[in-house]
Amino acid sequence: MGRLEAKVAMVTGAGGEHGLGRAIAQRFADEGADLILTDVIPTGLRVSSATPPGAWGGVDAVAEEIRKRGRRAMTAIADVRSVAQIEKVVAGALAEFGRIDILVNNAGIYRAAATVDVTEEHWDAIMSINAKAVFFASQAVLPTMIAQKRGAIVSLASMAGKIGSRNNLPYNASKAAVVSMTKSLALAHAADGIRVNCVCPGFVETDMWTSVAREQGKLMGLTPDEFTRQRAVTVPLGRMERPEDVANVIGFLVSSKSGYMTGQALSVDGGLVMH
Ligand SMILES: NC(=O)c1ccc[n+]([C@@H]2O[C@H](COP(=O)([O-])OP(=O)(O)OC[C@H]3O[C@@H](n4cnc5c(N)ncnc54)[C@H](O)[C@@H]3O)[C@@H](O)[C@H]2O)c1
């Protein structure tokens, strides 16, 4: 028996070929869960990939991987910024599966800029996806979880939510907001049997990292490869992070094995941030 046998889990931002969402969905399916996979466009926002455009099947390809593991999967294209679209996904998921036990707020975007160059559009773009949507997607599943008297919500914060850095102020603030919302949601719904936690990854090699290395490298006069090499040597555990490193911890956080944990912001970063 897997740790998530008979559980139904919804993962946002699950369509990327190299993304954390895909790894989380695979981990959950390996543990026995059925999946609701959403993304803003069918293939996920691909900033760069060795795979030619059109060759990656996005949420449908991830759903196929889940079905090959013997689990059920449904897909939905929805923009997490739209409360109406997320509510529609939740309604569709309930019609299909009859319950939602787990929500992973994974969808997110990254942008870098020197503080003097941060525009209102940059701020709003980051905050609406990385912060606002985490609250409203959580709110959308709460009535179901309250009625079930059981549920687990895990959001993707970041080491950026715990520390400062020069060229990422809106991103850092959005991830600190995720840590804060995690604590308030956990307190508000502990008595309902709902646990709410977040994870704080470090330098994970995904499509997003390609943006991080390109944008931050440019601001620092480094090529993306130079930037990545410079960052990698600062990791105490000695290597860049893999999506599976994060997915394994989330698999634990949504299982009964972490049944006495709520309101936590768990660092999964190779030792970069120790609080
Ligand atoms: N990669 C890292 O180093 C790192 C580190 C810490 C935290 N994180 C966080 O982990 C999460 C996943 O990151 P990733 O590295 O897999 O990034 P990614 O860019 O590879 O994947 C993010 C996914 O979110 C989707 N998405 C973007 N905007 C959306 C919207 N409006 N509605 C619905 N979906 C949308 C994208 O299409 C994409 O599939 C993010 O929240 C990110 O901030 C990543």
PDB file of C-alpha atoms and ligand atoms in Angstrom:
ATOM      1  CA  MET A   1       0.000   0.000   0.000  1.00  0.00           C
ATOM      2  CA  GLY A   2       1.325   3.438  -0.973  1.00  0.00           C
ATOM      3  CA  ARG A   3       1.199   6.265   1.535  1.00  0.00           C
ATOM      4  CA  LEU A   4      -1.369   8.104  -0.619  1.00  0.00           C
ATOM      5  CA  GLU A   5      -3.610   5.159  -1.570  1.00  0.00           C
ATOM      6  CA  ALA A   6      -7.195   6.319  -2.388  1.00  0.00           C
ATOM      7  CA  LYS A   7      -6.206   9.990  -2.123  1.00  0.00           C
ATOM      8  CA  VAL A   8      -7.031  12.604  -4.749  1.00  0.00           C
ATOM      9  CA  ALA A   9      -4.457  15.343  -5.301  1.00  0.00           C
ATOM     10  CA  MET A  10      -4.553  18.552  -7.322  1.00  0.00           C
ATOM     11  CA  VAL A  11      -1.268  20.040  -8.572  1.00  0.00           C
ATOM     12  CA  THR A  12      -1.087  23.468 -10.246  1.00  0.00           C
ATOM     13  CA  GLY A  13       1.600  24.280 -12.802  1.00  0.00           C
ATOM     14  CA  ALA A  14       1.975  20.580 -13.599  1.00  0.00           C
ATOM     15  CA  GLY A  15       2.523  20.794 -17.366  1.00  0.00           C
ATOM     16  CA  GLY A  16       6.226  21.619 -17.603  1.00  0.00           C
ATOM     17  CA  GLU A  17       8.545  18.978 -19.050  1.00  0.00           C
ATOM     18  CA  HIS A  18      11.293  19.750 -16.533  1.00  0.00           C
ATOM     19  CA  GLY A  19       9.149  21.282 -13.795  1.00  0.00           C
ATOM     20  CA  LEU A  20       8.589  20.473 -10.166  1.00  0.00           C
ATOM     21  CA  GLY A  21       4.872  19.916 -10.864  1.00  0.00           C
ATOM     22  CA  ARG A  22       5.566  16.876 -13.040  1.00  0.00           C
ATOM     23  CA  ALA A  23       7.923  15.354 -10.453  1.00  0.00           C
ATOM     24  CA  ILE A  24       5.379  15.946  -7.668  1.00  0.00           C
ATOM     25  CA  ALA A  25       2.588  14.322  -9.709  1.00  0.00           C
ATOM     26  CA  GLN A  26       4.796  11.297 -10.454  1.00  0.00           C
ATOM     27  CA  ARG A  27       5.737  10.908  -6.780  1.00  0.00           C
ATOM     28  CA  PHE A  28       2.085  11.120  -5.703  1.00  0.00           C
ATOM     29  CA  ALA A  29       1.031   8.535  -8.303  1.00  0.00           C
ATOM     30  CA  ASP A  30       3.834   6.218  -7.159  1.00  0.00           C
ATOM     31  CA  GLU A  31       2.365   6.527  -3.650  1.00  0.00           C
ATOM     32  CA  GLY A  32      -1.113   5.611  -4.933  1.00  0.00           C
ATOM     33  CA  ALA A  33      -2.861   8.958  -5.504  1.00  0.00           C
ATOM     34  CA  ASP A  34      -5.141   9.992  -8.363  1.00  0.00           C
ATOM     35  CA  LEU A  35      -4.284  13.366  -9.911  1.00  0.00           C
ATOM     36  CA  ILE A  36      -5.841  16.588 -11.141  1.00  0.00           C
ATOM     37  CA  LEU A  37      -3.187  18.315 -13.248  1.00  0.00           C
ATOM     38  CA  THR A  38      -3.557  21.966 -14.208  1.00  0.00           C
ATOM     39  CA  ASP A  39      -1.451  24.505 -16.054  1.00  0.00           C
ATOM     40  CA  VAL A  40      -2.007  27.850 -17.737  1.00  0.00           C
ATOM     41  CA  ILE A  41      -1.216  26.478 -21.196  1.00  0.00           C
ATOM     42  CA  PRO A  42      -1.209  22.805 -22.188  1.00  0.00           C
ATOM     43  CA  THR A  43       2.579  22.491 -22.300  1.00  0.00           C
ATOM     44  CA  GLY A  44       3.471  24.728 -19.354  1.00  0.00           C
ATOM     45  CA  LEU A  45       5.435  27.940 -19.850  1.00  0.00           C
ATOM     46  CA  ARG A  46       8.621  26.667 -21.469  1.00  0.00           C
ATOM     47  CA  VAL A  47      11.402  29.214 -21.365  1.00  0.00           C
ATOM     48  CA  SER A  48      13.965  26.918 -22.881  1.00  0.00           C
ATOM     49  CA  SER A  49      14.258  23.268 -23.581  1.00  0.00           C
ATOM     50  CA  ALA A  50      16.184  20.875 -25.724  1.00  0.00           C
ATOM     51  CA  THR A  51      12.806  19.520 -26.857  1.00  0.00           C
ATOM     52  CA  PRO A  52      11.534  21.273 -30.018  1.00  0.00           C
ATOM     53  CA  PRO A  53       8.287  23.266 -29.622  1.00  0.00           C
ATOM     54  CA  GLY A  54       5.286  20.987 -29.985  1.00  0.00           C
ATOM     55  CA  ALA A  55       7.228  17.848 -29.063  1.00  0.00           C
ATOM     56  CA  TRP A  56       6.273  17.951 -25.387  1.00  0.00           C
ATOM     57  CA  GLY A  57       2.698  17.023 -24.530  1.00  0.00           C
ATOM     58  CA  GLY A  58       2.398  19.046 -21.298  1.00  0.00           C
ATOM     59  CA  VAL A  59      -0.318  18.150 -18.783  1.00  0.00           C
ATOM     60  CA  ASP A  60      -1.660  15.478 -21.142  1.00  0.00           C
ATOM     61  CA  ALA A  61       1.771  13.821 -21.285  1.00  0.00           C
ATOM     62  CA  VAL A  62       2.041  13.942 -17.483  1.00  0.00           C
ATOM     63  CA  ALA A  63      -1.484  12.487 -17.215  1.00  0.00           C
ATOM     64  CA  GLU A  64      -0.425   9.624 -19.487  1.00  0.00           C
ATOM     65  CA  GLU A  65       2.571   8.932 -17.207  1.00  0.00           C
ATOM     66  CA  ILE A  66       0.198   8.840 -14.228  1.00  0.00           C
ATOM     67  CA  ARG A  67      -2.167   6.408 -15.980  1.00  0.00           C
ATOM     68  CA  LYS A  68       0.782   4.148 -16.843  1.00  0.00           C
ATOM     69  CA  ARG A  69       1.370   3.942 -13.087  1.00  0.00           C
ATOM     70  CA  GLY A  70      -2.179   2.602 -12.741  1.00  0.00           C
ATOM     71  CA  ARG A  71      -3.692   5.781 -11.319  1.00  0.00           C
ATOM     72  CA  ARG A  72      -6.445   8.072 -12.637  1.00  0.00           C
ATOM     73  CA  ALA A  73      -5.625  11.549 -13.947  1.00  0.00           C
ATOM     74  CA  MET A  74      -7.635  14.473 -15.250  1.00  0.00           C
ATOM     75  CA  THR A  75      -6.208  17.615 -16.827  1.00  0.00           C
ATOM     76  CA  ALA A  76      -7.484  21.175 -16.898  1.00  0.00           C
ATOM     77  CA  ILE A  77      -6.119  24.322 -18.485  1.00  0.00           C
ATOM     78  CA  ALA A  78      -6.577  27.159 -16.022  1.00  0.00           C
ATOM     79  CA  ASP A  79      -4.815  30.348 -15.053  1.00  0.00           C
ATOM     80  CA  VAL A  80      -4.252  30.368 -11.291  1.00  0.00           C
ATOM     81  CA  ARG A  81      -4.716  34.164 -11.335  1.00  0.00           C
ATOM     82  CA  SER A  82      -8.393  33.633 -12.106  1.00  0.00           C
ATOM     83  CA  VAL A  83     -10.458  32.644  -9.081  1.00  0.00           C
ATOM     84  CA  ALA A  84     -13.323  31.695 -11.416  1.00  0.00           C
ATOM     85  CA  GLN A  85     -11.108  29.355 -13.462  1.00  0.00           C
ATOM     86  CA  ILE A  86      -9.712  27.631 -10.387  1.00  0.00           C
ATOM     87  CA  GLU A  87     -13.198  27.217  -8.907  1.00  0.00           C
ATOM     88  CA  LYS A  88     -14.267  25.608 -12.193  1.00  0.00           C
ATOM     89  CA  VAL A  89     -11.351  23.148 -11.998  1.00  0.00           C
ATOM     90  CA  VAL A  90     -12.294  22.256  -8.422  1.00  0.00           C
ATOM     91  CA  ALA A  91     -15.944  21.722  -9.440  1.00  0.00           C
ATOM     92  CA  GLY A  92     -14.812  19.524 -12.353  1.00  0.00           C
ATOM     93  CA  ALA A  93     -12.507  17.538 -10.083  1.00  0.00           C
ATOM     94  CA  LEU A  94     -15.290  16.936  -7.576  1.00  0.00           C
ATOM     95  CA  ALA A  95     -17.605  15.780 -10.381  1.00  0.00           C
ATOM     96  CA  GLU A  96     -14.889  13.357 -11.573  1.00  0.00           C
ATOM     97  CA  PHE A  97     -13.413  12.090  -8.286  1.00  0.00           C
ATOM     98  CA  GLY A  98     -15.940  13.099  -5.603  1.00  0.00           C
ATOM     99  CA  ARG A  99     -13.224  14.413  -3.257  1.00  0.00           C
ATOM    100  CA  ILE A 100      -9.988  16.402  -3.051  1.00  0.00           C
ATOM    101  CA  ASP A 101      -7.562  15.390  -0.304  1.00  0.00           C
ATOM    102  CA  ILE A 102      -4.438  17.252  -1.344  1.00  0.00           C
ATOM    103  CA  LEU A 103      -3.645  20.589  -3.006  1.00  0.00           C
ATOM    104  CA  VAL A 104      -0.147  21.530  -4.123  1.00  0.00           C
ATOM    105  CA  ASN A 105       0.202  25.212  -5.021  1.00  0.00           C
ATOM    106  CA  ASN A 106       3.133  24.773  -7.381  1.00  0.00           C
ATOM    107  CA  ALA A 107       2.490  27.244 -10.232  1.00  0.00           C
ATOM    108  CA  GLY A 108       4.858  30.182 -10.097  1.00  0.00           C
ATOM    109  CA  ILE A 109       6.918  32.586 -12.138  1.00  0.00           C
ATOM    110  CA  TYR A 110      10.313  34.206 -11.672  1.00  0.00           C
ATOM    111  CA  ARG A 111      11.618  37.580 -12.763  1.00  0.00           C
ATOM    112  CA  ALA A 112      14.741  39.481 -11.747  1.00  0.00           C
ATOM    113  CA  ALA A 113      15.382  43.223 -11.727  1.00  0.00           C
ATOM    114  CA  ALA A 114      17.457  45.695  -9.791  1.00  0.00           C
ATOM    115  CA  THR A 115      15.230  47.357  -7.169  1.00  0.00           C
ATOM    116  CA  VAL A 116      15.318  50.705  -9.007  1.00  0.00           C
ATOM    117  CA  ASP A 117      14.034  48.986 -12.163  1.00  0.00           C
ATOM    118  CA  VAL A 118      11.123  47.028 -10.648  1.00  0.00           C
ATOM    119  CA  THR A 119       7.953  48.216 -12.388  1.00  0.00           C
ATOM    120  CA  GLU A 120       4.371  48.055 -11.174  1.00  0.00           C
ATOM    121  CA  GLU A 121       3.692  45.471 -13.911  1.00  0.00           C
ATOM    122  CA  HIS A 122       6.600  43.293 -12.664  1.00  0.00           C
ATOM    123  CA  TRP A 123       5.343  43.517  -9.060  1.00  0.00           C
ATOM    124  CA  ASP A 124       1.730  42.690 -10.014  1.00  0.00           C
ATOM    125  CA  ALA A 125       2.725  39.814 -12.309  1.00  0.00           C
ATOM    126  CA  ILE A 126       4.770  38.117  -9.596  1.00  0.00           C
ATOM    127  CA  MET A 127       2.366  38.768  -6.747  1.00  0.00           C
ATOM    128  CA  SER A 128      -0.777  37.687  -8.600  1.00  0.00           C
ATOM    129  CA  ILE A 129       0.637  34.248  -9.476  1.00  0.00           C
ATOM    130  CA  ASN A 130       3.062  33.496  -6.633  1.00  0.00           C
ATOM    131  CA  ALA A 131       1.046  34.937  -3.741  1.00  0.00           C
ATOM    132  CA  LYS A 132      -2.587  35.829  -4.485  1.00  0.00           C
ATOM    133  CA  ALA A 133      -3.280  32.592  -6.367  1.00  0.00           C
ATOM    134  CA  VAL A 134      -1.891  30.487  -3.511  1.00  0.00           C
ATOM    135  CA  PHE A 135      -4.538  31.912  -1.211  1.00  0.00           C
ATOM    136  CA  PHE A 136      -7.474  31.666  -3.608  1.00  0.00           C
ATOM    137  CA  ALA A 137      -6.648  28.147  -4.816  1.00  0.00           C
ATOM    138  CA  SER A 138      -6.424  27.101  -1.161  1.00  0.00           C
ATOM    139  CA  GLN A 139      -9.723  28.841  -0.455  1.00  0.00           C
ATOM    140  CA  ALA A 140     -11.296  27.011  -3.410  1.00  0.00           C
ATOM    141  CA  VAL A 141     -10.569  23.556  -1.912  1.00  0.00           C
ATOM    142  CA  LEU A 142     -11.242  24.453   1.726  1.00  0.00           C
ATOM    143  CA  PRO A 143     -15.044  23.846   1.753  1.00  0.00           C
ATOM    144  CA  THR A 144     -14.455  20.326   0.389  1.00  0.00           C
ATOM    145  CA  MET A 145     -11.652  19.595   2.860  1.00  0.00           C
ATOM    146  CA  ILE A 146     -13.671  21.020   5.769  1.00  0.00           C
ATOM    147  CA  ALA A 147     -16.632  18.789   4.822  1.00  0.00           C
ATOM    148  CA  GLN A 148     -14.261  15.783   4.578  1.00  0.00           C
ATOM    149  CA  LYS A 149     -12.701  16.815   7.925  1.00  0.00           C
ATOM    150  CA  ARG A 150      -9.370  16.054   6.283  1.00  0.00           C
ATOM    151  CA  GLY A 151      -6.948  17.636   3.869  1.00  0.00           C
ATOM    152  CA  ALA A 152      -3.362  18.613   3.214  1.00  0.00           C
ATOM    153  CA  ILE A 153      -2.188  21.733   1.435  1.00  0.00           C
ATOM    154  CA  VAL A 154       1.450  22.241   0.467  1.00  0.00           C
ATOM    155  CA  SER A 155       2.657  25.358  -1.312  1.00  0.00           C
ATOM    156  CA  LEU A 156       5.931  26.032  -3.076  1.00  0.00           C
ATOM    157  CA  ALA A 157       7.632  28.850  -1.230  1.00  0.00           C
ATOM    158  CA  SER A 158      11.409  29.153  -1.630  1.00  0.00           C
ATOM    159  CA  MET A 159      14.626  29.878   0.212  1.00  0.00           C
ATOM    160  CA  ALA A 160      13.909  33.319  -1.310  1.00  0.00           C
ATOM    161  CA  GLY A 161      11.053  33.650   1.184  1.00  0.00           C
ATOM    162  CA  LYS A 162      13.460  33.319   4.105  1.00  0.00           C
ATOM    163  CA  ILE A 163      16.424  35.435   3.025  1.00  0.00           C
ATOM    164  CA  GLY A 164      17.033  38.604   1.034  1.00  0.00           C
ATOM    165  CA  SER A 165      18.863  39.054  -2.250  1.00  0.00           C
ATOM    166  CA  ARG A 166      19.742  42.084  -4.376  1.00  0.00           C
ATOM    167  CA  ASN A 167      17.854  41.561  -7.608  1.00  0.00           C
ATOM    168  CA  ASN A 168      14.720  39.580  -6.704  1.00  0.00           C
ATOM    169  CA  LEU A 169      12.694  41.760  -4.370  1.00  0.00           C
ATOM    170  CA  PRO A 170       9.162  41.028  -5.700  1.00  0.00           C
ATOM    171  CA  TYR A 171       9.888  37.288  -6.020  1.00  0.00           C
ATOM    172  CA  ASN A 172      11.343  37.173  -2.503  1.00  0.00           C
ATOM    173  CA  ALA A 173       8.346  39.086  -1.106  1.00  0.00           C
ATOM    174  CA  SER A 174       5.908  36.746  -2.885  1.00  0.00           C
ATOM    175  CA  LYS A 175       7.566  33.698  -1.334  1.00  0.00           C
ATOM    176  CA  ALA A 176       7.642  35.290   2.131  1.00  0.00           C
ATOM    177  CA  ALA A 177       3.899  35.826   1.627  1.00  0.00           C
ATOM    178  CA  VAL A 178       3.522  32.088   0.962  1.00  0.00           C
ATOM    179  CA  VAL A 179       5.286  31.319   4.265  1.00  0.00           C
ATOM    180  CA  SER A 180       2.974  33.764   6.062  1.00  0.00           C
ATOM    181  CA  MET A 181      -0.227  32.445   4.431  1.00  0.00           C
ATOM    182  CA  THR A 182       0.846  28.895   5.315  1.00  0.00           C
ATOM    183  CA  LYS A 183       0.946  29.786   9.014  1.00  0.00           C
ATOM    184  CA  SER A 184      -2.409  31.611   9.029  1.00  0.00           C
ATOM    185  CA  LEU A 185      -4.182  28.915   7.007  1.00  0.00           C
ATOM    186  CA  ALA A 186      -2.702  26.230   9.269  1.00  0.00           C
ATOM    187  CA  LEU A 187      -4.017  27.956  12.389  1.00  0.00           C
ATOM    188  CA  ALA A 188      -7.401  28.754  10.856  1.00  0.00           C
ATOM    189  CA  HIS A 189      -8.037  25.147   9.796  1.00  0.00           C
ATOM    190  CA  ALA A 190      -6.161  22.886  12.222  1.00  0.00           C
ATOM    191  CA  ALA A 191      -9.435  22.111  14.000  1.00  0.00           C
ATOM    192  CA  ASP A 192     -10.946  21.107  10.639  1.00  0.00           C
ATOM    193  CA  GLY A 193      -8.333  18.370  10.246  1.00  0.00           C
ATOM    194  CA  ILE A 194      -6.527  20.268   7.505  1.00  0.00           C
ATOM    195  CA  ARG A 195      -2.743  20.550   7.613  1.00  0.00           C
ATOM    196  CA  VAL A 196      -1.034  23.364   5.708  1.00  0.00           C
ATOM    197  CA  ASN A 197       2.709  23.468   5.094  1.00  0.00           C
ATOM    198  CA  CYS A 198       5.107  24.882   2.539  1.00  0.00           C
ATOM    199  CA  VAL A 199       8.514  23.894   1.216  1.00  0.00           C
ATOM    200  CA  CYS A 200      11.446  26.191   0.536  1.00  0.00           C
ATOM    201  CA  PRO A 201      13.625  24.746  -2.229  1.00  0.00           C
ATOM    202  CA  GLY A 202      17.014  26.178  -3.217  1.00  0.00           C
ATOM    203  CA  PHE A 203      18.532  25.945  -6.702  1.00  0.00           C
ATOM    204  CA  VAL A 204      16.388  23.430  -8.602  1.00  0.00           C
ATOM    205  CA  GLU A 205      17.302  22.718 -12.217  1.00  0.00           C
ATOM    206  CA  THR A 206      13.991  23.328 -14.001  1.00  0.00           C
ATOM    207  CA  ASP A 207      12.830  25.696 -16.749  1.00  0.00           C
ATOM    208  CA  MET A 208      12.537  28.343 -14.048  1.00  0.00           C
ATOM    209  CA  TRP A 209      16.206  27.921 -13.170  1.00  0.00           C
ATOM    210  CA  THR A 210      17.055  28.645 -16.808  1.00  0.00           C
ATOM    211  CA  SER A 211      15.343  32.053 -16.331  1.00  0.00           C
ATOM    212  CA  VAL A 212      17.054  32.601 -12.989  1.00  0.00           C
ATOM    213  CA  ALA A 213      20.503  31.904 -14.461  1.00  0.00           C
ATOM    214  CA  ARG A 214      19.866  33.999 -17.552  1.00  0.00           C
ATOM    215  CA  GLU A 215      18.288  37.025 -15.812  1.00  0.00           C
ATOM    216  CA  GLN A 216      20.430  37.137 -12.690  1.00  0.00           C
ATOM    217  CA  GLY A 217      23.573  36.242 -14.635  1.00  0.00           C
ATOM    218  CA  LYS A 218      22.940  39.194 -16.959  1.00  0.00           C
ATOM    219  CA  LEU A 219      22.561  41.609 -14.028  1.00  0.00           C
ATOM    220  CA  MET A 220      25.851  40.288 -12.603  1.00  0.00           C
ATOM    221  CA  GLY A 221      27.769  40.211 -15.905  1.00  0.00           C
ATOM    222  CA  LEU A 222      27.895  36.391 -15.965  1.00  0.00           C
ATOM    223  CA  THR A 223      26.777  33.850 -18.565  1.00  0.00           C
ATOM    224  CA  PRO A 224      23.984  31.516 -17.406  1.00  0.00           C
ATOM    225  CA  ASP A 225      26.525  28.671 -17.084  1.00  0.00           C
ATOM    226  CA  GLU A 226      28.933  30.803 -15.063  1.00  0.00           C
ATOM    227  CA  PHE A 227      26.098  31.919 -12.790  1.00  0.00           C
ATOM    228  CA  THR A 228      24.937  28.320 -12.245  1.00  0.00           C
ATOM    229  CA  ARG A 229      28.486  27.117 -11.504  1.00  0.00           C
ATOM    230  CA  GLN A 230      28.982  29.985  -9.060  1.00  0.00           C
ATOM    231  CA  ARG A 231      25.750  29.106  -7.252  1.00  0.00           C
ATOM    232  CA  ALA A 232      26.322  25.333  -7.246  1.00  0.00           C
ATOM    233  CA  VAL A 233      29.589  25.587  -5.297  1.00  0.00           C
ATOM    234  CA  THR A 234      27.780  27.410  -2.463  1.00  0.00           C
ATOM    235  CA  VAL A 235      25.478  24.434  -1.793  1.00  0.00           C
ATOM    236  CA  PRO A 236      26.709  22.574   1.327  1.00  0.00           C
ATOM    237  CA  LEU A 237      25.501  19.220  -0.023  1.00  0.00           C
ATOM    238  CA  GLY A 238      27.612  19.858  -3.115  1.00  0.00           C
ATOM    239  CA  ARG A 239      25.225  19.714  -6.051  1.00  0.00           C
ATOM    240  CA  MET A 240      22.284  21.462  -7.689  1.00  0.00           C
ATOM    241  CA  GLU A 241      18.820  20.361  -6.563  1.00  0.00           C
ATOM    242  CA  ARG A 242      16.711  17.926  -8.579  1.00  0.00           C
ATOM    243  CA  PRO A 243      12.898  18.142  -8.849  1.00  0.00           C
ATOM    244  CA  GLU A 244      12.738  14.717  -7.155  1.00  0.00           C
ATOM    245  CA  ASP A 245      14.486  16.122  -4.065  1.00  0.00           C
ATOM    246  CA  VAL A 246      11.523  18.451  -3.544  1.00  0.00           C
ATOM    247  CA  ALA A 247       8.846  15.964  -4.653  1.00  0.00           C
ATOM    248  CA  ASN A 248      10.022  13.386  -2.083  1.00  0.00           C
ATOM    249  CA  VAL A 249       9.602  15.863   0.783  1.00  0.00           C
ATOM    250  CA  ILE A 250       6.188  16.989  -0.465  1.00  0.00           C
ATOM    251  CA  GLY A 251       5.155  13.332  -0.691  1.00  0.00           C
ATOM    252  CA  PHE A 252       6.001  13.067   3.011  1.00  0.00           C
ATOM    253  CA  LEU A 253       4.246  16.339   3.915  1.00  0.00           C
ATOM    254  CA  VAL A 254       0.928  15.268   2.399  1.00  0.00           C
ATOM    255  CA  SER A 255       1.058  11.785   3.941  1.00  0.00           C
ATOM    256  CA  SER A 256      -0.038  10.673   7.397  1.00  0.00           C
ATOM    257  CA  LYS A 257       3.662  10.228   8.252  1.00  0.00           C
ATOM    258  CA  SER A 258       3.754  14.002   8.829  1.00  0.00           C
ATOM    259  CA  GLY A 259       0.384  14.011  10.590  1.00  0.00           C
ATOM    260  CA  TYR A 260       1.685  16.087  13.533  1.00  0.00           C
ATOM    261  CA  MET A 261       3.178  18.842  11.334  1.00  0.00           C
ATOM    262  CA  THR A 262       1.351  21.987  10.291  1.00  0.00           C
ATOM    263  CA  GLY A 263       2.233  25.615   9.600  1.00  0.00           C
ATOM    264  CA  GLN A 264       5.816  24.742   8.696  1.00  0.00           C
ATOM    265  CA  ALA A 265       8.126  26.203   6.057  1.00  0.00           C
ATOM    266  CA  LEU A 266      10.487  23.312   5.424  1.00  0.00           C
ATOM    267  CA  SER A 267      13.817  24.078   3.753  1.00  0.00           C
ATOM    268  CA  VAL A 268      14.764  21.545   1.061  1.00  0.00           C
ATOM    269  CA  ASP A 269      17.854  23.249  -0.291  1.00  0.00           C
ATOM    270  CA  GLY A 270      20.967  21.159   0.302  1.00  0.00           C
ATOM    271  CA  GLY A 271      21.777  23.129   3.453  1.00  0.00           C
ATOM    272  CA  LEU A 272      21.757  26.656   2.020  1.00  0.00           C
ATOM    273  CA  VAL A 273      19.380  28.114   4.626  1.00  0.00           C
ATOM    274  CA  MET A 274      19.295  26.589   8.097  1.00  0.00           C
ATOM    275  CA  HIS A 275      16.219  28.173   9.634  1.00  0.00           C
TER     276      HIS A 275
HETATM  277  N1  LIG B   1      13.406  26.100  -9.726  1.00  0.00           N
HETATM  278  C1  LIG B   1      13.791  26.594  -8.569  1.00  0.00           C
HETATM  279  O1  LIG B   1      15.005  26.777  -8.324  1.00  0.00           O
HETATM  280  C2  LIG B   1      12.795  26.917  -7.482  1.00  0.00           C
HETATM  281  C3  LIG B   1      13.290  27.216  -6.208  1.00  0.00           C
HETATM  282  C4  LIG B   1      12.397  27.518  -5.190  1.00  0.00           C
HETATM  283  C5  LIG B   1      11.036  27.521  -5.447  1.00  0.00           C
HETATM  284  N2  LIG B   1      10.572  27.238  -6.700  1.00  0.00           N
HETATM  285  C6  LIG B   1       9.126  27.292  -6.902  1.00  0.00           C
HETATM  286  O2  LIG B   1       8.652  26.027  -7.305  1.00  0.00           O
HETATM  287  C7  LIG B   1       7.483  26.182  -8.144  1.00  0.00           C
HETATM  288  C8  LIG B   1       7.692  25.395  -9.431  1.00  0.00           C
HETATM  289  O3  LIG B   1       8.838  25.934 -10.070  1.00  0.00           O
HETATM  290  P1  LIG B   1       9.604  25.266 -11.298  1.00  0.00           P
HETATM  291  O4  LIG B   1      11.039  25.493 -11.062  1.00  0.00           O
HETATM  292  O5  LIG B   1       9.089  23.904 -11.575  1.00  0.00           O
HETATM  293  O6  LIG B   1       9.149  26.292 -12.425  1.00  0.00           O
HETATM  294  P2  LIG B   1       8.670  26.062 -13.933  1.00  0.00           P
HETATM  295  O7  LIG B   1       8.677  27.417 -14.575  1.00  0.00           O
HETATM  296  O8  LIG B   1       9.467  24.982 -14.552  1.00  0.00           O
HETATM  297  O9  LIG B   1       7.167  25.583 -13.712  1.00  0.00           O
HETATM  298  C9  LIG B   1       6.158  26.435 -13.254  1.00  0.00           C
HETATM  299  C10 LIG B   1       4.845  26.027 -13.878  1.00  0.00           C
HETATM  300  O10 LIG B   1       3.841  26.991 -13.491  1.00  0.00           O
HETATM  301  C11 LIG B   1       3.046  27.264 -14.612  1.00  0.00           C
HETATM  302  N3  LIG B   1       2.403  28.567 -14.500  1.00  0.00           N
HETATM  303  C12 LIG B   1       2.979  29.787 -14.626  1.00  0.00           C
HETATM  304  N4  LIG B   1       2.069  30.754 -14.538  1.00  0.00           N
HETATM  305  C13 LIG B   1       0.868  30.132 -14.346  1.00  0.00           C
HETATM  306  C14 LIG B   1      -0.452  30.597 -14.190  1.00  0.00           C
HETATM  307  N5  LIG B   1      -0.759  31.902 -14.231  1.00  0.00           N
HETATM  308  N6  LIG B   1      -1.444  29.685 -14.013  1.00  0.00           N
HETATM  309  C15 LIG B   1      -1.163  28.360 -13.991  1.00  0.00           C
HETATM  310  N7  LIG B   1       0.077  27.866 -14.146  1.00  0.00           N
HETATM  311  C16 LIG B   1       1.083  28.745 -14.327  1.00  0.00           C
HETATM  312  C17 LIG B   1       4.007  27.218 -15.792  1.00  0.00           C
HETATM  313  O11 LIG B   1       3.333  27.044 -17.033  1.00  0.00           O
HETATM  314  C18 LIG B   1       4.910  26.046 -15.424  1.00  0.00           C
HETATM  315  O12 LIG B   1       4.429  24.820 -15.935  1.00  0.00           O
HETATM  316  C19 LIG B   1       7.327  27.689  -8.342  1.00  0.00           C
HETATM  317  O13 LIG B   1       6.350  28.182  -7.461  1.00  0.00           O
HETATM  318  C20 LIG B   1       8.697  28.234  -7.996  1.00  0.00           C
HETATM  319  O14 LIG B   1       8.649  29.580  -7.585  1.00  0.00           O
HETATM  320  C21 LIG B   1      11.412  26.922  -7.727  1.00  0.00           C
END
